[in-house]
PDB file of C-alpha atoms in Angstrom:
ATOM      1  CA  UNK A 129      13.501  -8.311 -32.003  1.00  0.00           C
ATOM      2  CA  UNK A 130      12.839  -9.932 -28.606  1.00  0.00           C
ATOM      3  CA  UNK A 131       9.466  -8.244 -28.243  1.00  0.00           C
ATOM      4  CA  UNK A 132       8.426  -9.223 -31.722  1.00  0.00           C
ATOM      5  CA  UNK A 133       9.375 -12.783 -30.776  1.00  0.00           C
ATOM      6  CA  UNK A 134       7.706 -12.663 -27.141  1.00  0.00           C
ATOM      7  CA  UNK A 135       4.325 -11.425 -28.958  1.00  0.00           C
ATOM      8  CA  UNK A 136       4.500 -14.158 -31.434  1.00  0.00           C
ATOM      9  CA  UNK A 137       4.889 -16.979 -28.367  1.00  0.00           C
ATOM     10  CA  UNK A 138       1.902 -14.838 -26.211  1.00  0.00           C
ATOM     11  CA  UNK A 139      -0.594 -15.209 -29.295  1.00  0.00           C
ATOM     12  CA  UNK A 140       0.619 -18.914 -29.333  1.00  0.00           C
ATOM     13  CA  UNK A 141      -0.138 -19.288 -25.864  1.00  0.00           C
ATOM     14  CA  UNK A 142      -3.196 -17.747 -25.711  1.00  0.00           C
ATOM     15  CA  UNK A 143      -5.055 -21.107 -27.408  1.00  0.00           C
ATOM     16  CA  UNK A 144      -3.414 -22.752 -23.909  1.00  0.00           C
ATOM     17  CA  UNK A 145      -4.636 -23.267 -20.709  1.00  0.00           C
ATOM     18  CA  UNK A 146      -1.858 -21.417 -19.439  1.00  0.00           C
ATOM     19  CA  UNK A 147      -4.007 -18.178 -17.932  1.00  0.00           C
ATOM     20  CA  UNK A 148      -5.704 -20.579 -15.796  1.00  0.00           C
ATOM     21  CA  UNK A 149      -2.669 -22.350 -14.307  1.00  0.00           C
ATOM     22  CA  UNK A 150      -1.206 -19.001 -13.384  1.00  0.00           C
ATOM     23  CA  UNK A 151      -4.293 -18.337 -11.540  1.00  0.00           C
ATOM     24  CA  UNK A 152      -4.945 -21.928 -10.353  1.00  0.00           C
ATOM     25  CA  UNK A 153      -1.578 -21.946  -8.603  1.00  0.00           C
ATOM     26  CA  UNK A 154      -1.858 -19.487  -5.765  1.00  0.00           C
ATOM     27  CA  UNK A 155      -5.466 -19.946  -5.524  1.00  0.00           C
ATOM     28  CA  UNK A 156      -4.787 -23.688  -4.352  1.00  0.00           C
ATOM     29  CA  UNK A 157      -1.594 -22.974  -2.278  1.00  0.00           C
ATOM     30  CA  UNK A 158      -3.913 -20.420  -0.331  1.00  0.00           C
ATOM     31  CA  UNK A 159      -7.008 -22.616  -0.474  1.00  0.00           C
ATOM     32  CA  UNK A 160      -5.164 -25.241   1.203  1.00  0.00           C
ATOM     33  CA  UNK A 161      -3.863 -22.631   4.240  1.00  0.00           C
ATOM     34  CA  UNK A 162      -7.730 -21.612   4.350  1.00  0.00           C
ATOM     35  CA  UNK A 163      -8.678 -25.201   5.206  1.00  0.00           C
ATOM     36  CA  UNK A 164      -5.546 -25.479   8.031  1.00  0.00           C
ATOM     37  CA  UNK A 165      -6.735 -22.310   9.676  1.00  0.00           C
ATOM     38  CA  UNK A 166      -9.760 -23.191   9.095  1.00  0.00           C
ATOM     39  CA  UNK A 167      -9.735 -26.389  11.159  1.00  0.00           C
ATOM     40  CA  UNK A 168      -7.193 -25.138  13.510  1.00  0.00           C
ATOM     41  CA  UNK A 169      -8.070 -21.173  13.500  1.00  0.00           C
ATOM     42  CA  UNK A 170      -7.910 -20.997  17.612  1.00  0.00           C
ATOM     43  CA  UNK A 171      -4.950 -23.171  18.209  1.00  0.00           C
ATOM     44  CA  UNK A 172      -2.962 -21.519  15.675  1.00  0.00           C
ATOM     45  CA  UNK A 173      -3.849 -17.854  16.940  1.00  0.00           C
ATOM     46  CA  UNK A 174      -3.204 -18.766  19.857  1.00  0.00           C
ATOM     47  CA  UNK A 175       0.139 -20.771  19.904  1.00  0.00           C
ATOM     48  CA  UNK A 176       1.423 -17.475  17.271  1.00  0.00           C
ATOM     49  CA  UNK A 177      -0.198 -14.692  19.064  1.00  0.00           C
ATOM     50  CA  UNK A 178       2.498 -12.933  18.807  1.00  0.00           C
ATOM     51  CA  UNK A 179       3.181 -12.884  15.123  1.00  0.00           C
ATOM     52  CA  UNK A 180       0.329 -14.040  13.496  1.00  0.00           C
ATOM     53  CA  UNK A 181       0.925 -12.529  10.269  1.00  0.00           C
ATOM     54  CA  UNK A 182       4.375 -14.142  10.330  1.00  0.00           C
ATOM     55  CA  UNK A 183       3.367 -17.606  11.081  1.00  0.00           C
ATOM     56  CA  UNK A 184       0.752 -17.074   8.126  1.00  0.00           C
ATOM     57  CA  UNK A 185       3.324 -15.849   5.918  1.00  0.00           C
ATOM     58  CA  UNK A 186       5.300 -19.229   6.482  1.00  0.00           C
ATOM     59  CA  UNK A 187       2.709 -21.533   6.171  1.00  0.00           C
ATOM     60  CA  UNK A 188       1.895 -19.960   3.076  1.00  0.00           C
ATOM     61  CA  UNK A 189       5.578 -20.601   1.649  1.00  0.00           C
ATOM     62  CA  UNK A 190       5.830 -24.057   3.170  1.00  0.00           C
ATOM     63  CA  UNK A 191       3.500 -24.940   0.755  1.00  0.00           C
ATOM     64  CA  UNK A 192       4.266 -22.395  -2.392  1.00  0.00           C
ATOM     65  CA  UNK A 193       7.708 -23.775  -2.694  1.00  0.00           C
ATOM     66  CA  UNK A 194       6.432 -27.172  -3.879  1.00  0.00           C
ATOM     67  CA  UNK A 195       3.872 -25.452  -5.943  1.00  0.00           C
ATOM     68  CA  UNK A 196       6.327 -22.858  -7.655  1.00  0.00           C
ATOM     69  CA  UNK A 197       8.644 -25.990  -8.991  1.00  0.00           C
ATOM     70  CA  UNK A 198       5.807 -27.976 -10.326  1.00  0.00           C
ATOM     71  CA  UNK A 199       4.664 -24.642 -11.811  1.00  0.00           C
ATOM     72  CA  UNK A 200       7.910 -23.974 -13.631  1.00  0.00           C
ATOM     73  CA  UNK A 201       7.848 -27.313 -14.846  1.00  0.00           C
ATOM     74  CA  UNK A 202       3.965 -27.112 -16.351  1.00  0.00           C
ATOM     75  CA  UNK A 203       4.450 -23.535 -17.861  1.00  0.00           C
ATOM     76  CA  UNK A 204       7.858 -24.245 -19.398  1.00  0.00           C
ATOM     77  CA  UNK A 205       6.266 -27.277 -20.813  1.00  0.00           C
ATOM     78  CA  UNK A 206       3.377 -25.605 -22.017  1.00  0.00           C
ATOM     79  CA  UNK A 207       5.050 -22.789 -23.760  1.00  0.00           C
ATOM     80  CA  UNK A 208       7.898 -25.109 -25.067  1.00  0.00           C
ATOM     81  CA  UNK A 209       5.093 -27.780 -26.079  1.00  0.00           C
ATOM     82  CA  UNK A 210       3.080 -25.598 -29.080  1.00  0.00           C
ATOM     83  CA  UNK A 211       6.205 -25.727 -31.108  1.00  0.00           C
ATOM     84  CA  UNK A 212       6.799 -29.589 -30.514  1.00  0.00           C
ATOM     85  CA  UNK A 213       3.065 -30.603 -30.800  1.00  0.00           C
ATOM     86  CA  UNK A 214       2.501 -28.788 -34.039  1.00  0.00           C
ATOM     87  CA  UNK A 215       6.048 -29.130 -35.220  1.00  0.00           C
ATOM     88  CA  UNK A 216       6.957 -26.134 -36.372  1.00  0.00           C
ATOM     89  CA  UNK A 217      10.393 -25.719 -35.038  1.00  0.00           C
ATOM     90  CA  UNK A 218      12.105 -25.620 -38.091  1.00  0.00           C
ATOM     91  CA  UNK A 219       9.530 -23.098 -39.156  1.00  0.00           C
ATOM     92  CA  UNK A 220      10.433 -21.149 -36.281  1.00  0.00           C
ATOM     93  CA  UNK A 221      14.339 -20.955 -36.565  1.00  0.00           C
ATOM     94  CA  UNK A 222      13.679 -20.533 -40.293  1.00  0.00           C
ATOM     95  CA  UNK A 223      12.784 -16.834 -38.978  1.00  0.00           C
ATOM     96  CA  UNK A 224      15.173 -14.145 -39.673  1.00  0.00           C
ATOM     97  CA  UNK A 225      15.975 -14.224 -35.843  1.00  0.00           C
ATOM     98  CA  UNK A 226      18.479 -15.546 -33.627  1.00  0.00           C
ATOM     99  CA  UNK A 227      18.638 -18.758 -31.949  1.00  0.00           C
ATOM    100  CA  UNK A 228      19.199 -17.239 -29.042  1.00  0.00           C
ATOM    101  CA  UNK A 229      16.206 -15.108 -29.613  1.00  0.00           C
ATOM    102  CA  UNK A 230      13.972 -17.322 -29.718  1.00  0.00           C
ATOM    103  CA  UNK A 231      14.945 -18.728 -26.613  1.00  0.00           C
ATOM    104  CA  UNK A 232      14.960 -15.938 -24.589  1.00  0.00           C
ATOM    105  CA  UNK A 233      12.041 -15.274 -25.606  1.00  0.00           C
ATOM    106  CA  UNK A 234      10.190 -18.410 -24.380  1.00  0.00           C
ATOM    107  CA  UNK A 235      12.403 -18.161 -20.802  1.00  0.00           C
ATOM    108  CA  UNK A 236      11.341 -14.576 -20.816  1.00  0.00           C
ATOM    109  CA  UNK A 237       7.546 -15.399 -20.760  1.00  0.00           C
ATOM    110  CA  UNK A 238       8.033 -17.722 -18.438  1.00  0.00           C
ATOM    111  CA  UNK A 239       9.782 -15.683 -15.809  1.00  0.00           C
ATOM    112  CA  UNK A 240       6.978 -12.939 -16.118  1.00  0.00           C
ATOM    113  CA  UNK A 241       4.361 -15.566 -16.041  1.00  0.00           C
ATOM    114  CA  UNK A 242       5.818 -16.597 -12.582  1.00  0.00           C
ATOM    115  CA  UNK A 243       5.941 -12.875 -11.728  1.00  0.00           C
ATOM    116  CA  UNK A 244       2.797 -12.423 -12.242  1.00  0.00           C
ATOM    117  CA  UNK A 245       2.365 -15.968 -10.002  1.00  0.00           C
ATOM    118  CA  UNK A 246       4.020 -14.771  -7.250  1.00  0.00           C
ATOM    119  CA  UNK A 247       1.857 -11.309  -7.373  1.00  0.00           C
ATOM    120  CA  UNK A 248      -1.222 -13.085  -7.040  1.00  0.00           C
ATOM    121  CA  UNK A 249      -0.118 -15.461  -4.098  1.00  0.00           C
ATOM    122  CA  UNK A 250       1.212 -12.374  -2.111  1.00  0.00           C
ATOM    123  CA  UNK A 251      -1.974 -10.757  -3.034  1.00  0.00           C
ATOM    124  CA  UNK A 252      -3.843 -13.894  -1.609  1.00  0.00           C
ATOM    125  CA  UNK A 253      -1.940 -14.125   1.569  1.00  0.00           C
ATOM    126  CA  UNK A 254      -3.090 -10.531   2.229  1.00  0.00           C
ATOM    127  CA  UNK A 255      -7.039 -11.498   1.519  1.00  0.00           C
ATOM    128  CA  UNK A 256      -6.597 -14.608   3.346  1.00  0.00           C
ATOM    129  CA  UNK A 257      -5.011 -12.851   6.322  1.00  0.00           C
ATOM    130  CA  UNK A 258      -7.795  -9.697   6.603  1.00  0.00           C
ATOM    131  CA  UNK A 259     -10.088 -12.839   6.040  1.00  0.00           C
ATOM    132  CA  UNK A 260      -8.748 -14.452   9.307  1.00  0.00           C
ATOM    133  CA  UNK A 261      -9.159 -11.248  11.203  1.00  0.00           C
ATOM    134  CA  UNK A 262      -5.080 -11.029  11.599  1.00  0.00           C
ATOM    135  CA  UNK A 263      -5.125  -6.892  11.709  1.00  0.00           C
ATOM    136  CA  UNK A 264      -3.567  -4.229  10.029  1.00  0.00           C
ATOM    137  CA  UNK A 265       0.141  -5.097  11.429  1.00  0.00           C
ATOM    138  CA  UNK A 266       1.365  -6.222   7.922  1.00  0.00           C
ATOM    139  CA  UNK A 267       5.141  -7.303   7.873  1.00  0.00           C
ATOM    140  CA  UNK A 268       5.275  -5.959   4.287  1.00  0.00           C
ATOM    141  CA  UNK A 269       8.932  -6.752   4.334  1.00  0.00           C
ATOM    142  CA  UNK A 270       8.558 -10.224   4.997  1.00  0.00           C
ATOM    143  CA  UNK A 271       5.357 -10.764   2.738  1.00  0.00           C
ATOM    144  CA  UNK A 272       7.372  -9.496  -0.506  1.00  0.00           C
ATOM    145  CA  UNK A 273      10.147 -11.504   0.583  1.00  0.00           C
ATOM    146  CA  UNK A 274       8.443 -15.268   1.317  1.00  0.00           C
ATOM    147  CA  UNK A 275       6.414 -14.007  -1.854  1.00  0.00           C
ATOM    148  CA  UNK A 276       9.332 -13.543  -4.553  1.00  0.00           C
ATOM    149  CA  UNK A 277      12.320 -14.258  -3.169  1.00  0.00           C
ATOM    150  CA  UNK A 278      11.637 -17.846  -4.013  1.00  0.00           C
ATOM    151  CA  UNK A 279      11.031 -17.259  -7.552  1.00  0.00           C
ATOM    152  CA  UNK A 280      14.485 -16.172  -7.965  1.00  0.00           C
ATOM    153  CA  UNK A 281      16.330 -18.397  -5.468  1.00  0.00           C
ATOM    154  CA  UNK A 282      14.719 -21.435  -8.002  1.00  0.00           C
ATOM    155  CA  UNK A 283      16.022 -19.330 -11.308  1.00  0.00           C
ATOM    156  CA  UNK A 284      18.251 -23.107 -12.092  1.00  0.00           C
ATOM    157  CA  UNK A 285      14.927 -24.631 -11.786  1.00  0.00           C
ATOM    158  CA  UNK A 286      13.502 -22.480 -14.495  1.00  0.00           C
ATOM    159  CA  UNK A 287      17.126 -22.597 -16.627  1.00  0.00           C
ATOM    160  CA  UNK A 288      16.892 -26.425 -16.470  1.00  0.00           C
ATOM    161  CA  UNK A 289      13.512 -26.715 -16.971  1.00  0.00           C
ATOM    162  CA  UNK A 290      13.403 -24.185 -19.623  1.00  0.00           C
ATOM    163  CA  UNK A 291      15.835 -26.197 -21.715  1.00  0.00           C
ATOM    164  CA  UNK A 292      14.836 -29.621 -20.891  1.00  0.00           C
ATOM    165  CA  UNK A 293      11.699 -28.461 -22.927  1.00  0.00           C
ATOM    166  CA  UNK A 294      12.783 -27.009 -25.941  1.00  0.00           C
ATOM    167  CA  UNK A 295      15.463 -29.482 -26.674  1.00  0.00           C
ATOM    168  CA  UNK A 296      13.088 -32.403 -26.156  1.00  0.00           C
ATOM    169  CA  UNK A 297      10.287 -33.187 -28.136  1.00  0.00           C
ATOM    170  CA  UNK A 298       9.097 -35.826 -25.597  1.00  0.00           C
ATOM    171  CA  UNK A 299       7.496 -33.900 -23.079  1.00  0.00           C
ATOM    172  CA  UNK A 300       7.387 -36.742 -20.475  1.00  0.00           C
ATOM    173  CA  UNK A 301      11.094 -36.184 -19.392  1.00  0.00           C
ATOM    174  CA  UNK A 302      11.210 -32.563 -18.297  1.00  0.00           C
ATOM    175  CA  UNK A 303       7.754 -33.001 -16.782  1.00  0.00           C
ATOM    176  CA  UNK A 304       8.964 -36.332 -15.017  1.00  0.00           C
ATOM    177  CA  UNK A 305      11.493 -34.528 -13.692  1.00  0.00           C
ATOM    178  CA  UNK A 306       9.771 -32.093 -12.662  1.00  0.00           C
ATOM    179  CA  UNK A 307       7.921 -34.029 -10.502  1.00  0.00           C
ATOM    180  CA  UNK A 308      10.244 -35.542  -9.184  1.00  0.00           C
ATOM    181  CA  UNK A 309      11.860 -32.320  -8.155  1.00  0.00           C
ATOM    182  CA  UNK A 310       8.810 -30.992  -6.417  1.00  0.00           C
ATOM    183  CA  UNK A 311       8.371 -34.052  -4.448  1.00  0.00           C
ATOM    184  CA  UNK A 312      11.878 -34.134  -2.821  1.00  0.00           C
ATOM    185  CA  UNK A 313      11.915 -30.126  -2.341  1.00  0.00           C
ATOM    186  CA  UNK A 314       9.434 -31.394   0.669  1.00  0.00           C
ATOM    187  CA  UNK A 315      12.685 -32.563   2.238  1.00  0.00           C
ATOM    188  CA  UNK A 316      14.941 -30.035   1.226  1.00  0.00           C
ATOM    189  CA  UNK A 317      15.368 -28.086   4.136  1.00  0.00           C
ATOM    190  CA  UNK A 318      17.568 -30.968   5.675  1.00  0.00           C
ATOM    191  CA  UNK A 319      19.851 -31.018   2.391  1.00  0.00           C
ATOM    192  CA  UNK A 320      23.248 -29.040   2.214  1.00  0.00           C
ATOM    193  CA  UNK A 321      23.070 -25.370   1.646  1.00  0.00           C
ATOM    194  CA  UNK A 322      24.641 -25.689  -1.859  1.00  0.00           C
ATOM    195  CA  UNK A 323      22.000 -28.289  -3.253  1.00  0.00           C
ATOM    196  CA  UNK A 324      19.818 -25.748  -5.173  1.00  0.00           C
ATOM    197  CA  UNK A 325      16.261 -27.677  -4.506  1.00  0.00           C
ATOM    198  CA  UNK A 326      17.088 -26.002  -1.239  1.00  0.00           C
ATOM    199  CA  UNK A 327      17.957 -22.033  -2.233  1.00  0.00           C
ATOM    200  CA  UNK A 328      13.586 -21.699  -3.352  1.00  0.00           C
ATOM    201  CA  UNK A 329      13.072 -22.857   1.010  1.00  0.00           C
ATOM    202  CA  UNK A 330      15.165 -19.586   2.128  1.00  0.00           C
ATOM    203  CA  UNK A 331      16.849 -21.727   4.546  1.00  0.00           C
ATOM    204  CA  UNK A 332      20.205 -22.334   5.176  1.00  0.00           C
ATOM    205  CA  UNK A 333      22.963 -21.843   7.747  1.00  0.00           C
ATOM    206  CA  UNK A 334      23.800 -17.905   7.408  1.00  0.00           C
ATOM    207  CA  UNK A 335      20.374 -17.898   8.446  1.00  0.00           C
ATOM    208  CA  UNK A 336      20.160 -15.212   5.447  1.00  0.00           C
ATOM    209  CA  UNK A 337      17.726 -14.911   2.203  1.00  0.00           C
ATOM    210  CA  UNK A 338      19.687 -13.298   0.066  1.00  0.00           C
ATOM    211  CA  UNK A 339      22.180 -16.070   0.041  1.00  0.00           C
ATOM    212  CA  UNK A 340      19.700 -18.143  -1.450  1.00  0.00           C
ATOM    213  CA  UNK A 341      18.648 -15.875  -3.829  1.00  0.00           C
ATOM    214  CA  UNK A 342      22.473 -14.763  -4.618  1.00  0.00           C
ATOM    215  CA  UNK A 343      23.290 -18.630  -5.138  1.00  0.00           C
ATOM    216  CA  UNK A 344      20.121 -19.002  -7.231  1.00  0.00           C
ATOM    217  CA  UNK A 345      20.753 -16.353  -9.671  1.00  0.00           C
ATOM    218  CA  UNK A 346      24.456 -17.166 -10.052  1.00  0.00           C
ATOM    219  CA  UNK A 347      23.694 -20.778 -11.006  1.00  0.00           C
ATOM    220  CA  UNK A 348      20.824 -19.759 -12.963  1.00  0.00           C
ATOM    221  CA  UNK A 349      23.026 -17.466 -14.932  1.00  0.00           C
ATOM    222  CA  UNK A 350      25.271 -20.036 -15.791  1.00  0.00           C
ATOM    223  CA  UNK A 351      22.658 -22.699 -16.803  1.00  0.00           C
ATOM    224  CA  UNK A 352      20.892 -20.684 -18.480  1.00  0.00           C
ATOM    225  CA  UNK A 353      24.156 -19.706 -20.910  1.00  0.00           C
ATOM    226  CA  UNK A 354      25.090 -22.742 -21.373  1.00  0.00           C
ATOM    227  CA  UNK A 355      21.644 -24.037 -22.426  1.00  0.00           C
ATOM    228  CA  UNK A 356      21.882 -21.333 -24.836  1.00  0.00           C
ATOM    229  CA  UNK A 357      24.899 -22.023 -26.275  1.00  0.00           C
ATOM    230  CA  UNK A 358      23.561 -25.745 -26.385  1.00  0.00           C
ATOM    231  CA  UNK A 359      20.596 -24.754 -28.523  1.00  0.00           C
ATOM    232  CA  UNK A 360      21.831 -22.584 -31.037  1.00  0.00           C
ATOM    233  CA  UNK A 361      24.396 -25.451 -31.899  1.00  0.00           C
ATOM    234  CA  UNK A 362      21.624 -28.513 -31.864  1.00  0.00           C
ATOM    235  CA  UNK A 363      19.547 -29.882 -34.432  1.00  0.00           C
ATOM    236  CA  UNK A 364      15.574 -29.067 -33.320  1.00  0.00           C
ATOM    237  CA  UNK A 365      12.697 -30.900 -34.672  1.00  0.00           C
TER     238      UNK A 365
END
């Protein structure tokens, strides 16, 4: 039943722009890298001769962080917008399916749509770094890890977000927020460890990634059931 539902969202989606901000996403975070090695290209060999790839790797995730929360705030919107926009919400739950169906469904596509994000960026760090002439000495490790361990540290992001949008029809509030959220992730690094706009930086005082990622899916978890429970109890229009 979940599939069914999923490929009745994807054919939604498909009249969306969607596609492209998947694709615009990583293209601009490593754009924006191309122009600061660009400008700086011997200082910045220099100074991290001895890991370039690492220092690229970095720089690339100083900057996806940012991008990956206004992302989750555009795609959730987008996905959670058709039904609003064309109000057919009662239409929708009118289905012989599940409440809860239908919302995993929706927080299902987005989580594979910021898969599929995260794939491309790690597959644009790569080009970008055989571009800069950085060698064959690939920290694969650390490339998969800057690349999607992110993604899942900021899984209250996506929760929140995710239900923000459904259960309002005004889209200016989730997106607002969103925002807002992106903006102060910038400064996150010098918030506690157990403020989550900081789990998505992979920083904090264990000095460990995986207790970012541990903290993010554990809060996600719970947001995310209790924004289901919300929504199969509340009126939608």
């Amino acid at each position: 039943m979940l599939l069914k539902a999923m490929s009745a969202d994807w054919l939604k989606l498909r009249r969306t722009w969607i596609g492209w901000l998947v694709l615009l996403g990583p293209i601009g975070v490593i754009g924006l890298q191309s122009v600061n090695y660009g400008l700086r290209y011997d200082y910045l060999l220099k100074k991290y001769a001895d890991d370039p790839w690492g220092n690229l790797i970095i720089n690339v995730q100083f900057l996806a962080a940012p991008a990956l929360l206004l992302g989750i705030t555009l795609i959730a919107s987008i996905i959670s917008g058709i039904e609003h926009r064309e109000q057919s919400w009662k239409q929708v739950l009118a289905l012989p399916i599940s409440r809860s169906t239908v919302f995993a469904s929706k927080f299902t596509i987005i989580q594979l749509l910021l898969f599929v994000a995260c794939t491309l960026l790690s597959g644009g760090t790569l080009l970008l770094g055989g571009v800069l002439g950085l060698g064959m000495d690939i920290p694969w490790g650390m490339l998969l890890l800057k690349c999607y361990f992110p993604w899942l540290a900021a899984m209250p992001i996506i929760a929140l977000q995710s239900w923000l949008s459904i259960t309002n029809r005004n889209q200016a509030l989730p997106i607002s927020i969103g925002i807002l959220v992106s903006i102060f992730s910038m400064y996150a690094a010098r918030m506690p460890d157990w403020m989550p706009l900081k789990w998505p930086l992979l920083v904090n005082g264990a000095h460990s990634p995986i207790y970012s990622v541990i903290s993010g899916l554990c809060t996600g978890l719970v947001i995310y059931m209790l924004s289901l429970l919300h929504f199969a109890r509340k009126d939608v229009d």
